[in-house]
Amino acid sequence: AQKITQTQPGMFVQEKEAVTLDCTYDTSDPSYGLFWYKQPSSGEMIFLIYQGSYDQQNATEGRYSLNFQKARKSANLVISASQLGDSAMYFCAMREHSGNTGKLIFGQGTTLQVKP
Amino acid sequence: NAGVTQTPKFQVLKTGQSMTLQCAQDMNHEYMSWYRQDPGMGLRLIHYSVGAGITDQGEVPNGYNVSRSTTEDFPLRLLSAAPSQTSVYFCASSYKRVIRAGANVLTFGAGSRLTVL
């Protein structure tokens, strides 16, 4: 069964520094997608970045990059040059492509606080 | 585009009351789903649908019913509310297949905060 694990309930980072949020996953499906979402205190869910299991390169979107290590089943989010507005909860999620259920499973989330 | 619209945003119920959380999307997405978010638990899948007339259970389906009579709408029904159903509920939708990289990104509604007394 698919599973997502985020082991860091809370993280602190100094403004302008980089931070890595951990995510490990478990699946037997060779075709899957990994997602990161941000949830600020206002509550909305904001899509950040996507990595397909067959993608050859790590995904990047501006200051966000995904450190995808397929053999270790990890998909860590790296935020470079942290800003105060990055303070939020971050969720890792996975979708298996086989079976076409479209089901997306989330991890427990990591709360990031950026210090000025 | 309105995206995913959820109503109501806030609701207070008494134990045993019933209610329906409405969800509508205008993006012609095949996949629709309901999640609940509780502190320390992340987002847990309640029910999902891969098209009109097709629904399936997620991780925490007990106490909730869904139906999908149209592509656009996916209401969530609480038949007899319990305090354990106090939570924030999110509806989300996406294309089902990976048409292109990232095309199946889930789009979320704004959330509905439900309190059961």
CSV table of C-alpha atoms in Angstrom, one decimal:
chain,number,residue,atom,x,y,z
A,1,ALA,CA,0.0,0.0,0.0
A,2,GLN,CA,1.2,3.5,-0.7
A,3,LYS,CA,2.5,5.5,2.2
A,4,ILE,CA,4.0,8.9,2.7
A,5,THR,CA,6.1,9.8,5.8
A,6,GLN,CA,7.3,13.2,6.9
A,7,THR,CA,9.3,12.8,10.0
A,8,GLN,CA,9.9,16.5,10.9
A,9,PRO,CA,6.8,17.9,12.7
A,10,GLY,CA,8.5,21.3,12.9
A,11,MET,CA,11.5,23.1,11.5
A,12,PHE,CA,13.2,26.5,12.0
A,13,VAL,CA,15.4,28.3,9.4
A,14,GLN,CA,17.1,31.6,9.4
A,15,GLU,CA,15.9,34.1,6.7
A,16,LYS,CA,18.0,33.8,3.5
A,17,GLU,CA,19.3,30.3,4.4
A,18,ALA,CA,18.3,27.1,2.6
A,19,VAL,CA,16.2,24.4,4.2
A,20,THR,CA,15.4,20.8,3.4
A,21,LEU,CA,12.1,19.2,4.3
A,22,ASP,CA,12.2,15.4,4.3
A,23,CYS,CA,9.7,13.1,2.7
A,24,THR,CA,10.0,9.3,2.2
A,25,TYR,CA,7.4,7.2,0.4
A,26,ASP,CA,6.5,3.6,-0.2
A,27,THR,CA,4.9,2.1,-3.2
A,28,SER,CA,5.1,-0.9,-5.4
A,29,ASP,CA,3.9,0.9,-8.5
A,30,PRO,CA,6.7,1.7,-10.9
A,31,SER,CA,4.8,4.7,-12.2
A,32,TYR,CA,3.9,7.5,-9.7
A,33,GLY,CA,4.0,11.2,-9.1
A,34,LEU,CA,5.3,13.1,-6.1
A,35,PHE,CA,3.9,16.5,-5.1
A,36,TRP,CA,4.6,19.2,-2.5
A,37,TYR,CA,2.0,21.6,-1.3
A,38,LYS,CA,2.3,24.6,1.0
A,39,GLN,CA,-0.4,25.6,3.4
A,40,PRO,CA,0.0,29.1,4.9
A,41,SER,CA,-1.9,30.2,8.0
A,42,SER,CA,-4.8,31.4,5.8
A,43,GLY,CA,-5.5,27.7,5.1
A,44,GLU,CA,-5.4,27.3,1.4
A,45,MET,CA,-3.4,24.6,-0.3
A,46,ILE,CA,-0.9,25.8,-2.8
A,47,PHE,CA,0.8,23.5,-5.2
A,48,LEU,CA,4.6,24.0,-5.3
A,49,ILE,CA,6.4,21.3,-7.3
A,50,TYR,CA,5.9,17.9,-9.0
A,51,GLN,CA,8.2,15.0,-9.8
A,52,GLY,CA,7.3,12.0,-12.0
A,53,SER,CA,8.9,8.7,-11.2
A,54,TYR,CA,10.4,8.4,-14.7
A,55,ASP,CA,11.7,12.0,-14.8
A,56,GLN,CA,15.4,11.9,-15.4
A,57,GLN,CA,16.1,15.2,-13.7
A,58,ASN,CA,15.1,16.7,-10.3
A,59,ALA,CA,12.2,19.1,-10.6
A,60,THR,CA,12.8,22.8,-9.9
A,61,GLU,CA,10.4,25.7,-9.7
A,62,GLY,CA,12.1,29.0,-8.8
A,63,ARG,CA,13.4,28.7,-5.2
A,64,TYR,CA,11.9,25.2,-4.8
A,65,SER,CA,13.7,22.1,-5.9
A,66,LEU,CA,12.9,18.5,-5.3
A,67,ASN,CA,15.8,16.2,-4.3
A,68,PHE,CA,14.5,12.9,-5.8
A,69,GLN,CA,16.4,9.8,-4.8
A,70,LYS,CA,14.4,6.9,-6.3
A,71,ALA,CA,16.4,4.1,-4.8
A,72,ARG,CA,16.0,5.5,-1.3
A,73,LYS,CA,12.4,6.4,-2.0
A,74,SER,CA,12.9,9.9,-0.8
A,75,ALA,CA,11.6,13.2,-2.3
A,76,ASN,CA,12.9,16.0,-0.2
A,77,LEU,CA,11.9,19.6,-0.8
A,78,VAL,CA,14.7,22.2,-0.8
A,79,ILE,CA,13.8,25.8,-0.4
A,80,SER,CA,16.7,28.1,-1.2
A,81,ALA,CA,17.1,31.7,0.2
A,82,SER,CA,14.2,31.4,2.7
A,83,GLN,CA,11.8,34.3,3.1
A,84,LEU,CA,9.5,35.2,5.9
A,85,GLY,CA,6.6,34.3,3.7
A,86,ASP,CA,7.8,30.7,3.5
A,87,SER,CA,6.6,30.2,7.0
A,88,ALA,CA,3.8,27.6,6.6
A,89,MET,CA,2.9,24.0,6.7
A,90,TYR,CA,4.3,21.8,3.9
A,91,PHE,CA,2.8,18.6,2.7
A,92,CYS,CA,4.4,15.8,0.6
A,93,ALA,CA,2.0,13.7,-1.4
A,94,MET,CA,2.0,10.8,-3.8
A,95,ARG,CA,-0.2,9.5,-6.6
A,96,GLU,CA,0.2,6.1,-8.1
A,97,HIS,CA,-0.5,6.1,-11.9
A,98,SER,CA,-1.3,2.4,-12.4
A,99,GLY,CA,-4.9,1.5,-11.9
A,100,ASN,CA,-6.0,5.0,-12.8
A,101,THR,CA,-7.7,5.7,-9.5
A,102,GLY,CA,-6.1,9.1,-9.2
A,103,LYS,CA,-5.9,8.7,-5.5
A,104,LEU,CA,-3.5,11.1,-3.8
A,105,ILE,CA,-2.1,10.3,-0.4
A,106,PHE,CA,-0.5,12.9,1.9
A,107,GLY,CA,2.1,12.9,4.6
A,108,GLN,CA,1.5,14.4,8.0
A,109,GLY,CA,3.1,17.7,7.2
A,110,THR,CA,6.0,19.8,8.4
A,111,THR,CA,5.6,23.2,9.9
A,112,LEU,CA,8.3,25.6,8.8
A,113,GLN,CA,9.1,28.8,10.6
A,114,VAL,CA,11.5,31.3,9.1
A,115,LYS,CA,13.2,33.5,11.6
A,116,PRO,CA,14.2,37.1,10.7
B,1,ASN,CA,-12.4,30.2,-14.0
B,2,ALA,CA,-13.9,29.6,-10.5
B,3,GLY,CA,-11.8,26.4,-10.0
B,4,VAL,CA,-13.1,24.4,-7.0
B,5,THR,CA,-15.9,25.9,-5.0
B,6,GLN,CA,-16.8,24.6,-1.6
B,7,THR,CA,-19.7,25.7,0.5
B,8,PRO,CA,-20.2,26.5,3.3
B,9,LYS,CA,-16.9,27.9,4.7
B,10,PHE,CA,-18.0,27.5,8.3
B,11,GLN,CA,-20.7,25.3,9.9
B,12,VAL,CA,-21.6,24.4,13.4
B,13,LEU,CA,-23.8,21.3,14.0
B,14,LYS,CA,-25.2,19.6,17.0
B,15,THR,CA,-24.5,15.9,17.5
B,16,GLY,CA,-26.9,13.8,15.4
B,17,GLN,CA,-27.7,16.5,12.8
B,18,SER,CA,-27.1,15.9,9.2
B,19,MET,CA,-25.7,18.2,6.6
B,20,THR,CA,-24.1,18.3,3.1
B,21,LEU,CA,-20.9,20.0,2.1
B,22,GLN,CA,-21.1,21.1,-1.4
B,23,CYS,CA,-18.2,20.9,-3.9
B,24,ALA,CA,-18.3,22.0,-7.6
B,25,GLN,CA,-15.5,22.4,-10.2
B,26,ASP,CA,-15.6,23.9,-13.6
B,27,MET,CA,-12.4,22.5,-15.1
B,28,ASN,CA,-13.9,19.2,-16.5
B,29,HIS,CA,-11.8,17.2,-14.1
B,30,GLU,CA,-12.5,13.5,-13.9
B,31,TYR,CA,-11.1,13.0,-10.4
B,32,MET,CA,-12.7,14.6,-7.4
B,33,SER,CA,-12.0,13.9,-3.7
B,34,TRP,CA,-12.7,14.9,-0.2
B,35,TYR,CA,-10.1,15.1,2.6
B,36,ARG,CA,-10.3,16.0,6.2
B,37,GLN,CA,-7.5,17.8,8.0
B,38,ASP,CA,-6.9,17.4,11.7
B,39,PRO,CA,-3.9,18.7,13.7
B,40,GLY,CA,-1.0,16.3,13.5
B,41,MET,CA,-2.8,14.0,11.1
B,42,GLY,CA,-2.2,15.7,7.8
B,43,LEU,CA,-4.8,15.3,5.1
B,44,ARG,CA,-6.7,12.0,5.1
B,45,LEU,CA,-8.7,10.9,2.1
B,46,ILE,CA,-12.4,10.3,2.9
B,47,HIS,CA,-13.9,9.4,-0.5
B,48,TYR,CA,-13.0,9.9,-4.1
B,49,SER,CA,-14.4,9.6,-7.6
B,50,VAL,CA,-12.9,9.0,-11.0
B,51,GLY,CA,-16.0,10.1,-12.9
B,52,ALA,CA,-19.7,10.5,-12.9
B,53,GLY,CA,-21.4,7.5,-11.3
B,54,ILE,CA,-18.2,6.1,-9.8
B,55,THR,CA,-17.1,6.6,-6.2
B,56,ASP,CA,-14.8,4.8,-3.8
B,57,GLN,CA,-13.7,4.9,-0.2
B,58,GLY,CA,-10.5,6.4,1.0
B,59,GLU,CA,-8.8,6.0,4.3
B,60,VAL,CA,-11.5,7.4,6.6
B,61,PRO,CA,-14.9,6.9,5.0
B,62,ASN,CA,-17.0,6.0,8.0
B,63,GLY,CA,-19.8,8.4,8.8
B,64,TYR,CA,-19.7,10.0,5.3
B,65,ASN,CA,-21.6,9.4,2.1
B,66,VAL,CA,-20.8,10.7,-1.4
B,67,SER,CA,-22.4,10.6,-4.8
B,68,ARG,CA,-21.3,11.8,-8.2
B,69,SER,CA,-24.2,12.4,-10.5
B,70,THR,CA,-22.4,14.9,-12.7
B,71,THR,CA,-18.8,15.6,-13.6
B,72,GLU,CA,-18.9,19.0,-11.9
B,73,ASP,CA,-20.4,18.2,-8.5
B,74,PHE,CA,-19.2,16.0,-5.6
B,75,PRO,CA,-21.2,16.6,-2.4
B,76,LEU,CA,-20.2,15.1,0.9
B,77,ARG,CA,-23.0,14.1,3.3
B,78,LEU,CA,-22.8,13.6,7.0
B,79,LEU,CA,-25.8,11.6,8.0
B,80,SER,CA,-25.5,11.9,11.8
B,81,ALA,CA,-22.8,14.2,12.9
B,82,ALA,CA,-20.5,13.3,15.7
B,83,PRO,CA,-17.9,15.4,17.6
B,84,SER,CA,-15.2,13.3,16.1
B,85,GLN,CA,-16.1,14.8,12.7
B,86,THR,CA,-15.1,18.3,13.8
B,87,SER,CA,-12.4,19.1,11.3
B,88,VAL,CA,-11.5,21.1,8.2
B,89,TYR,CA,-12.7,19.6,5.0
B,90,PHE,CA,-11.2,20.1,1.6
B,91,CYS,CA,-12.5,19.2,-1.7
B,92,ALA,CA,-10.0,18.7,-4.5
B,93,SER,CA,-10.1,17.8,-8.2
B,94,SER,CA,-7.7,17.0,-11.1
B,95,TYR,CA,-7.4,15.2,-14.4
B,96,LYS,CA,-7.1,11.5,-13.8
B,97,ARG,CA,-4.5,10.6,-16.3
B,98,VAL,CA,-1.0,12.1,-16.7
B,99,ILE,CA,-1.6,13.9,-19.9
B,100,ARG,CA,1.6,15.8,-19.6
B,101,ALA,CA,4.0,16.4,-16.8
B,102,GLY,CA,2.2,17.9,-13.8
B,103,ALA,CA,-1.1,17.9,-15.5
B,104,ASN,CA,-2.7,15.8,-12.8
B,105,VAL,CA,-1.9,18.4,-10.1
B,106,LEU,CA,-4.7,18.5,-7.5
B,107,THR,CA,-6.6,21.8,-7.3
B,108,PHE,CA,-8.1,22.4,-3.9
B,109,GLY,CA,-11.1,24.3,-2.7
B,110,ALA,CA,-10.8,26.9,0.1
B,111,GLY,CA,-11.9,24.5,2.8
B,112,SER,CA,-14.9,24.1,5.1
B,113,ARG,CA,-14.5,24.3,8.8
B,114,LEU,CA,-17.0,22.1,10.6
B,115,THR,CA,-17.6,22.0,14.3
B,116,VAL,CA,-19.9,19.4,15.9
B,117,LEU,CA,-21.0,20.1,19.4
